[in-house]
Amino acid sequence: MAIIGGVGSIYTRGLWDFAFCRFLVGTSFDNCFMIMFILVLEYVGPKYRSLIGNISIALFYGGGAISLPWLAIWLGDWRRLLWVTCIPLLMIIFIPFTIPESARWLSSRGRTREAIKVLKRFERINGTKIPQDVLDDFIVSSNKQKDSNESLKDGFKSPPIRKMIIYMALTSMGGAVIFDTLVRLTEGLGFNFFITFTLVSATEIPSVILVAFTLDRLGRRNLTLIPVITTGFLILAAASVPKGTARVTLAVLARFMINMMMTAVTQWATEMFPTAVRASGTSLMHVISFAAIIASPFIAFSERLWYTLPFIIVAGIAFSAGVFTLQLPETKGIPMPQTIQDAEKLIQMNMFCRNRSKSDEGLPSEKS
């Protein structure tokens, strides 16, 4: 879909045919990114999830963002730029032969034999052997789920999961709007657009690498809350200084922080959804976030009314997203839920731990 839409865009002549081709490209986005991200997280144990899942984002997404403006300048034509960015997508023809299906998803659908074939393939590649008792437990668990066929609709029927989805959606929407608005405000920061875009894009690599190495130490909630609140303060500071080096510096730092927040949220959401609805659930988060991004051009345009207004709006969104973050369950070091019941237990366990810590605050210490 990305190749068809991308190449088709080159030959468009008007607004509506161009918009249709970009719609085709858009249908490929979650498939190209989130599905692969989910597969990686499902096949890697909790100890290495953050490292393995995020290093590739830092290197390849960050590297692509940095090179894009200079590639555009070098080619000097948007149609040629589309040719260069579409051709590498031909690698997709190798995906069915190299990427295994999710054994977790196959298991959740009761397709136990196919799941075992995938696991046996991993045994051959890794040169390891799955203990027979573990494999037997896996088969029993898969057979129990054979007739469940859980869907995202079932997730919304569960009050704790419904509440989790709403708060995660609000948090994700806030981060997406901040991220996109900062990109749109780049041209008004007082520096050359291409240089400023490169600087703020360059924050992708160190910020995501930092997340990869600290997410399992600080936790998902802290590594979402702290960066988004810091982003709010940095943006307020940027509003109080004139255009130029100082504002660009603060904008770059804000982009660094929001990169951290969005990276943590992406993994956090993936870890909260049960296997049967993980892909559809995370895709829903993206759809809602993209819908929210519709507001970002208007936020950037509000500069015409008052030059500090977009900064104040974005800061307010950042602080609101921080509040929503506090309502979500921590998933650090916890196995990813397989069923809706597992996800409910995860949420209830977090609420129990939180309530217990609050009650313990009022208890006297051992020394006293």
mmCIF file of C-alpha atoms in Angstrom:
data_model
loop_
_atom_site.group_PDB
_atom_site.id
_atom_site.type_symbol
_atom_site.label_atom_id
_atom_site.label_comp_id
_atom_site.label_asym_id
_atom_site.label_seq_id
_atom_site.Cartn_x
_atom_site.Cartn_y
_atom_site.Cartn_z
ATOM 1 C CA MET A 1 0.000 0.000 0.000
ATOM 2 C CA ALA A 2 2.864 2.377 0.797
ATOM 3 C CA ILE A 3 4.560 1.695 -2.552
ATOM 4 C CA ILE A 4 1.317 2.102 -4.523
ATOM 5 C CA GLY A 5 0.354 5.296 -2.702
ATOM 6 C CA GLY A 6 3.885 6.724 -2.720
ATOM 7 C CA VAL A 7 4.533 6.180 -6.420
ATOM 8 C CA GLY A 8 0.971 7.240 -7.216
ATOM 9 C CA SER A 9 1.583 10.554 -5.412
ATOM 10 C CA ILE A 10 4.347 11.355 -7.904
ATOM 11 C CA TYR A 11 1.884 11.411 -10.803
ATOM 12 C CA THR A 12 -0.919 13.360 -9.116
ATOM 13 C CA ARG A 13 -1.980 16.743 -10.461
ATOM 14 C CA GLY A 14 -4.562 17.996 -7.974
ATOM 15 C CA LEU A 15 -5.483 18.090 -4.299
ATOM 16 C CA TRP A 16 -7.946 15.195 -4.198
ATOM 17 C CA ASP A 17 -5.915 12.621 -6.108
ATOM 18 C CA PHE A 18 -2.870 13.564 -4.026
ATOM 19 C CA ALA A 19 -4.899 13.222 -0.803
ATOM 20 C CA PHE A 20 -6.188 9.803 -1.927
ATOM 21 C CA CYS A 21 -2.647 8.553 -2.595
ATOM 22 C CA ARG A 22 -1.463 9.790 0.797
ATOM 23 C CA PHE A 23 -4.447 7.953 2.323
ATOM 24 C CA LEU A 24 -3.109 4.752 0.747
ATOM 25 C CA VAL A 25 0.317 5.439 2.253
ATOM 26 C CA GLY A 26 -1.313 6.071 5.620
ATOM 27 C CA THR A 27 -2.939 2.628 5.640
ATOM 28 C CA SER A 28 0.554 1.092 5.767
ATOM 29 C CA PHE A 29 1.934 3.047 8.710
ATOM 30 C CA ASP A 30 0.862 0.909 11.655
ATOM 31 C CA ASN A 31 1.618 -2.277 9.714
ATOM 32 C CA CYS A 32 5.166 -1.154 8.933
ATOM 33 C CA PHE A 33 5.943 0.065 12.437
ATOM 34 C CA MET A 34 3.665 -1.125 15.246
ATOM 35 C CA ILE A 35 3.190 -4.733 14.125
ATOM 36 C CA MET A 36 6.961 -5.240 13.941
ATOM 37 C CA PHE A 37 7.430 -3.476 17.285
ATOM 38 C CA ILE A 38 4.806 -5.733 18.904
ATOM 39 C CA LEU A 39 6.436 -8.872 17.471
ATOM 40 C CA VAL A 40 9.805 -7.862 18.901
ATOM 41 C CA LEU A 41 8.362 -7.187 22.366
ATOM 42 C CA GLU A 42 6.441 -10.472 22.377
ATOM 43 C CA TYR A 43 9.495 -12.550 21.487
ATOM 44 C CA VAL A 44 11.861 -10.861 23.955
ATOM 45 C CA GLY A 45 11.683 -11.452 27.717
ATOM 46 C CA PRO A 46 10.862 -8.601 30.153
ATOM 47 C CA LYS A 47 14.570 -8.141 30.958
ATOM 48 C CA TYR A 48 15.485 -7.104 27.402
ATOM 49 C CA ARG A 49 12.212 -5.675 26.049
ATOM 50 C CA SER A 50 13.102 -2.008 26.513
ATOM 51 C CA LEU A 51 16.614 -2.331 25.104
ATOM 52 C CA ILE A 52 15.798 -4.419 22.026
ATOM 53 C CA GLY A 53 12.556 -2.629 21.211
ATOM 54 C CA ASN A 54 13.934 0.914 21.339
ATOM 55 C CA ILE A 55 17.485 0.757 19.996
ATOM 56 C CA SER A 56 16.199 0.107 16.464
ATOM 57 C CA ILE A 57 13.848 3.111 16.740
ATOM 58 C CA ALA A 58 16.738 5.327 17.815
ATOM 59 C CA LEU A 59 19.054 4.237 15.017
ATOM 60 C CA PHE A 60 16.683 3.952 12.069
ATOM 61 C CA TYR A 61 13.858 6.381 12.807
ATOM 62 C CA GLY A 62 16.340 8.928 14.173
ATOM 63 C CA GLY A 63 18.758 8.405 11.290
ATOM 64 C CA GLY A 64 15.968 8.765 8.738
ATOM 65 C CA ALA A 65 14.651 11.973 10.328
ATOM 66 C CA ILE A 66 18.113 13.558 10.331
ATOM 67 C CA SER A 67 18.877 12.648 6.715
ATOM 68 C CA LEU A 68 15.460 13.594 5.274
ATOM 69 C CA PRO A 69 15.875 17.423 5.026
ATOM 70 C CA TRP A 70 19.323 17.136 3.437
ATOM 71 C CA LEU A 71 18.120 14.459 1.043
ATOM 72 C CA ALA A 72 15.339 16.865 0.047
ATOM 73 C CA ILE A 73 17.831 19.683 -0.565
ATOM 74 C CA TRP A 74 20.158 17.424 -2.555
ATOM 75 C CA LEU A 75 17.388 16.072 -4.803
ATOM 76 C CA GLY A 76 15.709 19.472 -5.126
ATOM 77 C CA ASP A 77 12.325 18.051 -6.169
ATOM 78 C CA TRP A 78 9.580 16.445 -4.075
ATOM 79 C CA ARG A 79 8.722 13.912 -6.764
ATOM 80 C CA ARG A 80 12.298 12.643 -6.899
ATOM 81 C CA LEU A 81 12.297 12.558 -3.095
ATOM 82 C CA LEU A 82 9.262 10.254 -3.198
ATOM 83 C CA TRP A 83 11.014 7.918 -5.666
ATOM 84 C CA VAL A 84 14.037 7.642 -3.372
ATOM 85 C CA THR A 85 11.933 7.014 -0.250
ATOM 86 C CA CYS A 86 9.550 4.537 -1.939
ATOM 87 C CA ILE A 87 12.050 2.250 -3.662
ATOM 88 C CA PRO A 88 13.493 0.794 -0.388
ATOM 89 C CA LEU A 89 9.967 -0.412 0.472
ATOM 90 C CA LEU A 90 10.417 -3.163 -2.120
ATOM 91 C CA MET A 91 12.156 -5.070 0.692
ATOM 92 C CA ILE A 92 8.629 -5.955 1.830
ATOM 93 C CA ILE A 93 8.610 -8.927 -0.566
ATOM 94 C CA PHE A 94 11.059 -10.735 1.762
ATOM 95 C CA ILE A 95 8.990 -10.220 4.943
ATOM 96 C CA PRO A 96 6.725 -13.313 4.632
ATOM 97 C CA PHE A 97 9.817 -15.510 4.267
ATOM 98 C CA THR A 98 11.817 -14.032 7.153
ATOM 99 C CA ILE A 99 9.463 -12.734 9.879
ATOM 100 C CA PRO A 100 7.615 -15.363 11.965
ATOM 101 C CA GLU A 101 4.001 -14.938 12.995
ATOM 102 C CA SER A 102 3.298 -14.111 16.645
ATOM 103 C CA ALA A 103 3.152 -17.348 18.633
ATOM 104 C CA ARG A 104 1.255 -15.457 21.343
ATOM 105 C CA TRP A 105 -1.406 -14.369 18.847
ATOM 106 C CA LEU A 106 -1.676 -17.852 17.320
ATOM 107 C CA SER A 107 -2.046 -19.246 20.834
ATOM 108 C CA SER A 108 -4.753 -16.715 21.711
ATOM 109 C CA ARG A 109 -6.700 -17.914 18.652
ATOM 110 C CA GLY A 110 -6.330 -21.585 19.561
ATOM 111 C CA ARG A 111 -4.004 -22.263 16.595
ATOM 112 C CA THR A 112 -1.661 -24.290 18.777
ATOM 113 C CA ARG A 113 0.025 -26.357 16.054
ATOM 114 C CA GLU A 114 1.061 -23.264 14.100
ATOM 115 C CA ALA A 115 2.346 -21.624 17.288
ATOM 116 C CA ILE A 116 4.472 -24.679 18.109
ATOM 117 C CA LYS A 117 5.941 -24.648 14.568
ATOM 118 C CA VAL A 118 7.052 -21.047 15.149
ATOM 119 C CA LEU A 119 8.602 -21.946 18.508
ATOM 120 C CA LYS A 120 10.401 -24.935 16.954
ATOM 121 C CA ARG A 121 11.862 -22.574 14.363
ATOM 122 C CA PHE A 122 13.229 -20.420 17.172
ATOM 123 C CA GLU A 123 14.768 -23.519 18.731
ATOM 124 C CA ARG A 124 16.658 -24.236 15.509
ATOM 125 C CA ILE A 125 17.845 -20.653 15.018
ATOM 126 C CA ASN A 126 18.886 -20.084 18.657
ATOM 127 C CA GLY A 127 20.330 -23.554 19.129
ATOM 128 C CA THR A 128 18.332 -23.984 22.348
ATOM 129 C CA LYS A 129 15.628 -26.358 23.531
ATOM 130 C CA ILE A 130 12.316 -25.404 25.141
ATOM 131 C CA PRO A 131 11.806 -27.559 28.259
ATOM 132 C CA GLN A 132 9.042 -30.111 27.657
ATOM 133 C CA ASP A 133 7.097 -29.093 30.761
ATOM 134 C CA VAL A 134 7.043 -25.472 29.558
ATOM 135 C CA LEU A 135 5.855 -26.584 26.135
ATOM 136 C CA ASP A 136 3.145 -28.774 27.705
ATOM 137 C CA ASP A 137 1.893 -25.833 29.791
ATOM 138 C CA PHE A 138 1.842 -23.697 26.649
ATOM 139 C CA ILE A 139 -0.280 -26.282 24.797
ATOM 140 C CA VAL A 140 -2.747 -26.568 27.689
ATOM 141 C CA SER A 141 -3.032 -22.773 27.930
ATOM 142 C CA SER A 142 -3.576 -22.470 24.161
ATOM 143 C CA ASN A 143 -6.330 -25.072 24.187
ATOM 144 C CA LYS A 144 -8.139 -23.219 26.976
ATOM 145 C CA GLN A 145 -8.191 -20.061 24.822
ATOM 146 C CA LYS A 146 -9.339 -21.893 21.696
ATOM 147 C CA ASP A 147 -12.940 -20.755 21.882
ATOM 148 C CA SER A 148 -12.445 -17.368 23.554
ATOM 149 C CA ASN A 149 -11.863 -15.216 20.419
ATOM 150 C CA GLU A 150 -11.451 -12.050 22.484
ATOM 151 C CA SER A 151 -11.702 -8.749 20.629
ATOM 152 C CA LEU A 152 -11.232 -5.062 21.349
ATOM 153 C CA LYS A 153 -14.991 -4.852 21.881
ATOM 154 C CA ASP A 154 -14.615 -7.298 24.787
ATOM 155 C CA GLY A 155 -11.913 -5.053 26.220
ATOM 156 C CA PHE A 156 -14.306 -2.074 26.255
ATOM 157 C CA LYS A 157 -16.867 -4.209 28.111
ATOM 158 C CA SER A 158 -14.417 -4.542 31.017
ATOM 159 C CA PRO A 159 -14.636 -1.421 33.275
ATOM 160 C CA PRO A 160 -10.948 -1.450 34.386
ATOM 161 C CA ILE A 161 -9.662 -2.000 30.829
ATOM 162 C CA ARG A 162 -12.062 0.604 29.430
ATOM 163 C CA LYS A 163 -10.777 3.110 31.969
ATOM 164 C CA MET A 164 -7.180 2.191 31.102
ATOM 165 C CA ILE A 165 -7.837 2.683 27.367
ATOM 166 C CA ILE A 166 -9.361 6.125 27.955
ATOM 167 C CA TYR A 167 -6.465 7.373 30.084
ATOM 168 C CA MET A 168 -3.869 5.892 27.720
ATOM 169 C CA ALA A 169 -5.661 7.493 24.760
ATOM 170 C CA LEU A 170 -5.648 10.919 26.453
ATOM 171 C CA THR A 171 -1.958 10.562 27.333
ATOM 172 C CA SER A 172 -1.061 9.441 23.816
ATOM 173 C CA MET A 173 -3.126 12.239 22.237
ATOM 174 C CA GLY A 174 -1.355 14.820 24.368
ATOM 175 C CA GLY A 175 2.106 13.551 23.436
ATOM 176 C CA ALA A 176 1.245 13.371 19.720
ATOM 177 C CA VAL A 177 -0.132 16.929 19.624
ATOM 178 C CA ILE A 178 2.933 18.289 21.435
ATOM 179 C CA PHE A 179 5.293 16.392 19.128
ATOM 180 C CA ASP A 180 3.555 17.539 15.930
ATOM 181 C CA THR A 181 3.116 21.145 17.082
ATOM 182 C CA LEU A 182 6.824 21.412 17.886
ATOM 183 C CA VAL A 183 7.598 20.259 14.345
ATOM 184 C CA ARG A 184 5.223 22.870 12.904
ATOM 185 C CA LEU A 185 6.689 25.637 15.069
ATOM 186 C CA THR A 186 10.210 24.839 13.867
ATOM 187 C CA GLU A 187 10.124 27.420 11.080
ATOM 188 C CA GLY A 188 9.199 30.207 13.511
ATOM 189 C CA LEU A 189 12.044 29.631 15.953
ATOM 190 C CA GLY A 190 14.360 32.080 14.208
ATOM 191 C CA PHE A 191 16.816 29.693 12.467
ATOM 192 C CA ASN A 192 16.984 28.154 9.000
ATOM 193 C CA PHE A 193 14.172 25.582 8.693
ATOM 194 C CA PHE A 194 16.380 22.713 7.503
ATOM 195 C CA ILE A 195 19.019 23.274 10.198
ATOM 196 C CA THR A 196 16.416 23.555 12.965
ATOM 197 C CA PHE A 197 14.556 20.480 11.699
ATOM 198 C CA THR A 198 17.826 18.530 11.727
ATOM 199 C CA LEU A 199 18.669 19.667 15.264
ATOM 200 C CA VAL A 200 15.291 18.711 16.736
ATOM 201 C CA SER A 201 15.311 15.418 14.787
ATOM 202 C CA ALA A 202 18.814 14.644 16.063
ATOM 203 C CA THR A 203 17.333 14.435 19.561
ATOM 204 C CA GLU A 204 15.620 11.179 18.517
ATOM 205 C CA ILE A 205 18.796 9.107 18.753
ATOM 206 C CA PRO A 206 20.095 10.060 22.232
ATOM 207 C CA SER A 207 16.612 10.418 23.765
ATOM 208 C CA VAL A 208 15.389 6.996 22.636
ATOM 209 C CA ILE A 209 18.691 5.331 23.573
ATOM 210 C CA LEU A 210 18.371 6.927 27.026
ATOM 211 C CA VAL A 211 14.866 5.460 27.309
ATOM 212 C CA ALA A 212 16.148 2.042 26.231
ATOM 213 C CA PHE A 213 18.649 1.964 29.108
ATOM 214 C CA THR A 214 16.514 3.584 31.836
ATOM 215 C CA LEU A 215 12.945 2.387 31.198
ATOM 216 C CA ASP A 216 13.399 -0.783 33.251
ATOM 217 C CA ARG A 217 15.001 1.140 36.097
ATOM 218 C CA LEU A 218 12.682 4.131 36.399
ATOM 219 C CA GLY A 219 9.493 2.446 35.180
ATOM 220 C CA ARG A 220 7.008 3.342 32.451
ATOM 221 C CA ARG A 221 4.981 5.797 34.534
ATOM 222 C CA ASN A 222 7.994 7.811 35.712
ATOM 223 C CA LEU A 223 9.602 7.900 32.267
ATOM 224 C CA THR A 224 6.346 9.233 30.811
ATOM 225 C CA LEU A 225 5.422 11.634 33.607
ATOM 226 C CA ILE A 226 8.799 13.305 34.192
ATOM 227 C CA PRO A 227 9.601 14.068 30.507
ATOM 228 C CA VAL A 228 6.117 15.390 29.665
ATOM 229 C CA ILE A 229 6.023 17.699 32.711
ATOM 230 C CA THR A 230 9.563 18.876 31.909
ATOM 231 C CA THR A 231 8.449 19.510 28.334
ATOM 232 C CA GLY A 232 5.695 21.782 29.645
ATOM 233 C CA PHE A 233 8.146 23.904 31.626
ATOM 234 C CA LEU A 234 10.648 24.080 28.728
ATOM 235 C CA ILE A 235 7.928 25.253 26.341
ATOM 236 C CA LEU A 236 6.808 27.933 28.805
ATOM 237 C CA ALA A 237 10.432 29.057 29.067
ATOM 238 C CA ALA A 238 10.688 29.169 25.248
ATOM 239 C CA ALA A 239 7.660 31.474 25.152
ATOM 240 C CA SER A 240 9.426 33.978 27.409
ATOM 241 C CA VAL A 241 12.594 34.394 25.309
ATOM 242 C CA PRO A 242 13.018 36.088 21.905
ATOM 243 C CA LYS A 243 13.450 34.196 18.644
ATOM 244 C CA GLY A 244 16.960 32.912 18.024
ATOM 245 C CA THR A 245 19.491 30.678 19.717
ATOM 246 C CA ALA A 246 17.835 30.638 23.161
ATOM 247 C CA ARG A 247 14.397 29.662 21.825
ATOM 248 C CA VAL A 248 15.861 27.030 19.479
ATOM 249 C CA THR A 249 17.856 25.528 22.374
ATOM 250 C CA LEU A 250 14.744 25.268 24.563
ATOM 251 C CA ALA A 251 12.746 23.815 21.654
ATOM 252 C CA VAL A 252 15.423 21.181 21.042
ATOM 253 C CA LEU A 253 15.387 20.226 24.737
ATOM 254 C CA ALA A 254 11.573 20.071 24.678
ATOM 255 C CA ARG A 255 11.703 17.807 21.610
ATOM 256 C CA PHE A 256 14.264 15.622 23.418
ATOM 257 C CA MET A 257 11.872 15.221 26.351
ATOM 258 C CA ILE A 258 8.739 14.590 24.292
ATOM 259 C CA ASN A 259 10.658 11.967 22.288
ATOM 260 C CA MET A 260 11.349 10.162 25.563
ATOM 261 C CA MET A 261 7.713 10.434 26.591
ATOM 262 C CA MET A 262 6.342 9.125 23.267
ATOM 263 C CA THR A 263 8.835 6.245 23.193
ATOM 264 C CA ALA A 264 7.875 5.173 26.705
ATOM 265 C CA VAL A 265 4.144 5.463 25.920
ATOM 266 C CA THR A 266 4.496 3.331 22.784
ATOM 267 C CA GLN A 267 6.023 0.462 24.749
ATOM 268 C CA TRP A 268 3.744 1.026 27.752
ATOM 269 C CA ALA A 269 0.566 0.724 25.682
ATOM 270 C CA THR A 270 1.865 -2.410 23.975
ATOM 271 C CA GLU A 271 2.554 -4.042 27.344
ATOM 272 C CA MET A 272 -0.880 -3.210 28.792
ATOM 273 C CA PHE A 273 -3.076 -4.708 26.070
ATOM 274 C CA PRO A 274 -3.755 -8.476 26.139
ATOM 275 C CA THR A 275 -2.390 -10.482 23.204
ATOM 276 C CA ALA A 276 -5.678 -11.000 21.356
ATOM 277 C CA VAL A 277 -6.284 -7.236 21.100
ATOM 278 C CA ARG A 278 -2.711 -5.917 21.301
ATOM 279 C CA ALA A 279 -2.386 -4.965 17.633
ATOM 280 C CA SER A 280 -5.894 -3.500 17.356
ATOM 281 C CA GLY A 281 -5.538 -1.739 20.725
ATOM 282 C CA THR A 282 -2.240 -0.036 19.928
ATOM 283 C CA SER A 283 -3.564 0.843 16.460
ATOM 284 C CA LEU A 284 -6.576 2.457 18.125
ATOM 285 C CA MET A 285 -4.179 4.571 20.192
ATOM 286 C CA HIS A 286 -2.485 5.713 16.988
ATOM 287 C CA VAL A 287 -5.750 6.490 15.213
ATOM 288 C CA ILE A 288 -6.929 8.592 18.159
ATOM 289 C CA SER A 289 -3.543 10.343 18.313
ATOM 290 C CA PHE A 290 -3.610 11.096 14.580
ATOM 291 C CA ALA A 291 -7.124 12.507 14.980
ATOM 292 C CA ALA A 292 -5.846 14.779 17.755
ATOM 293 C CA ILE A 293 -2.970 15.963 15.541
ATOM 294 C CA ILE A 294 -5.585 17.711 13.370
ATOM 295 C CA ALA A 295 -5.491 20.419 16.050
ATOM 296 C CA SER A 296 -1.727 21.034 15.834
ATOM 297 C CA PRO A 297 -1.779 23.278 12.686
ATOM 298 C CA PHE A 298 -4.373 25.495 14.372
ATOM 299 C CA ILE A 299 -2.306 25.636 17.557
ATOM 300 C CA ALA A 300 0.739 26.701 15.520
ATOM 301 C CA PHE A 301 -1.410 29.193 13.563
ATOM 302 C CA SER A 302 -2.617 30.793 16.815
ATOM 303 C CA GLU A 303 0.745 32.590 16.824
ATOM 304 C CA ARG A 304 -0.955 35.115 14.496
ATOM 305 C CA LEU A 305 -3.229 36.125 17.384
ATOM 306 C CA TRP A 306 -0.513 36.237 20.061
ATOM 307 C CA TYR A 307 3.013 34.985 19.448
ATOM 308 C CA THR A 308 3.227 33.148 22.817
ATOM 309 C CA LEU A 309 -0.237 31.528 22.585
ATOM 310 C CA PRO A 310 0.879 28.246 20.901
ATOM 311 C CA PHE A 311 3.512 27.733 23.583
ATOM 312 C CA ILE A 312 0.988 28.270 26.384
ATOM 313 C CA ILE A 313 -1.502 25.851 24.770
ATOM 314 C CA VAL A 314 1.143 23.149 24.285
ATOM 315 C CA ALA A 315 2.389 23.566 27.867
ATOM 316 C CA GLY A 316 -1.167 23.143 29.140
ATOM 317 C CA ILE A 317 -1.545 19.946 27.101
ATOM 318 C CA ALA A 318 1.743 18.641 28.546
ATOM 319 C CA PHE A 319 0.646 19.185 32.152
ATOM 320 C CA SER A 320 -2.755 17.566 31.444
ATOM 321 C CA ALA A 321 -1.071 14.502 29.887
ATOM 322 C CA GLY A 322 1.043 14.192 33.035
ATOM 323 C CA VAL A 323 -2.101 14.009 35.188
ATOM 324 C CA PHE A 324 -3.607 11.265 32.991
ATOM 325 C CA THR A 325 -0.354 9.295 33.234
ATOM 326 C CA LEU A 326 -0.804 8.882 36.992
ATOM 327 C CA GLN A 327 -3.967 6.836 36.423
ATOM 328 C CA LEU A 328 -2.248 4.084 34.392
ATOM 329 C CA PRO A 329 -0.838 0.768 35.731
ATOM 330 C CA GLU A 330 2.923 0.184 35.863
ATOM 331 C CA THR A 331 4.158 -2.723 33.681
ATOM 332 C CA LYS A 332 7.878 -2.729 34.523
ATOM 333 C CA GLY A 333 9.210 -6.296 34.758
ATOM 334 C CA ILE A 334 5.739 -7.829 34.399
ATOM 335 C CA PRO A 335 4.923 -10.452 31.716
ATOM 336 C CA MET A 336 2.663 -9.118 28.967
ATOM 337 C CA PRO A 337 -0.995 -10.125 29.573
ATOM 338 C CA GLN A 338 -2.271 -12.943 27.373
ATOM 339 C CA THR A 339 -6.007 -12.533 28.015
ATOM 340 C CA ILE A 340 -8.424 -9.797 29.064
ATOM 341 C CA GLN A 341 -8.564 -11.443 32.489
ATOM 342 C CA ASP A 342 -4.762 -11.163 32.751
ATOM 343 C CA ALA A 343 -4.979 -7.452 31.881
ATOM 344 C CA GLU A 344 -7.641 -6.924 34.565
ATOM 345 C CA LYS A 345 -5.406 -8.641 37.127
ATOM 346 C CA LEU A 346 -2.518 -6.355 36.098
ATOM 347 C CA ILE A 347 -4.648 -3.248 36.666
ATOM 348 C CA GLN A 348 -6.080 -4.529 39.959
ATOM 349 C CA MET A 349 -2.623 -5.480 41.227
ATOM 350 C CA ASN A 350 -1.351 -1.957 40.510
ATOM 351 C CA MET A 351 -4.336 -0.406 42.278
ATOM 352 C CA PHE A 352 -3.789 -2.671 45.296
ATOM 353 C CA CYS A 353 -0.090 -1.764 45.485
ATOM 354 C CA ARG A 354 -0.889 1.941 45.144
ATOM 355 C CA ASN A 355 -3.583 1.871 47.842
ATOM 356 C CA ARG A 356 -1.326 -0.143 50.124
ATOM 357 C CA SER A 357 1.553 2.329 49.735
ATOM 358 C CA LYS A 358 -0.838 5.182 50.537
ATOM 359 C CA SER A 359 -2.095 3.445 53.690
ATOM 360 C CA ASP A 360 1.459 2.638 54.740
ATOM 361 C CA GLU A 361 2.314 6.340 54.670
ATOM 362 C CA GLY A 362 0.150 6.844 57.743
ATOM 363 C CA LEU A 363 1.698 3.944 59.693
ATOM 364 C CA PRO A 364 4.502 4.473 62.187
ATOM 365 C CA SER A 365 7.934 3.238 61.156
ATOM 366 C CA GLU A 366 9.717 0.344 62.881
ATOM 367 C CA LYS A 367 12.144 2.739 64.545
ATOM 368 C CA SER A 368 9.362 4.835 66.031
#
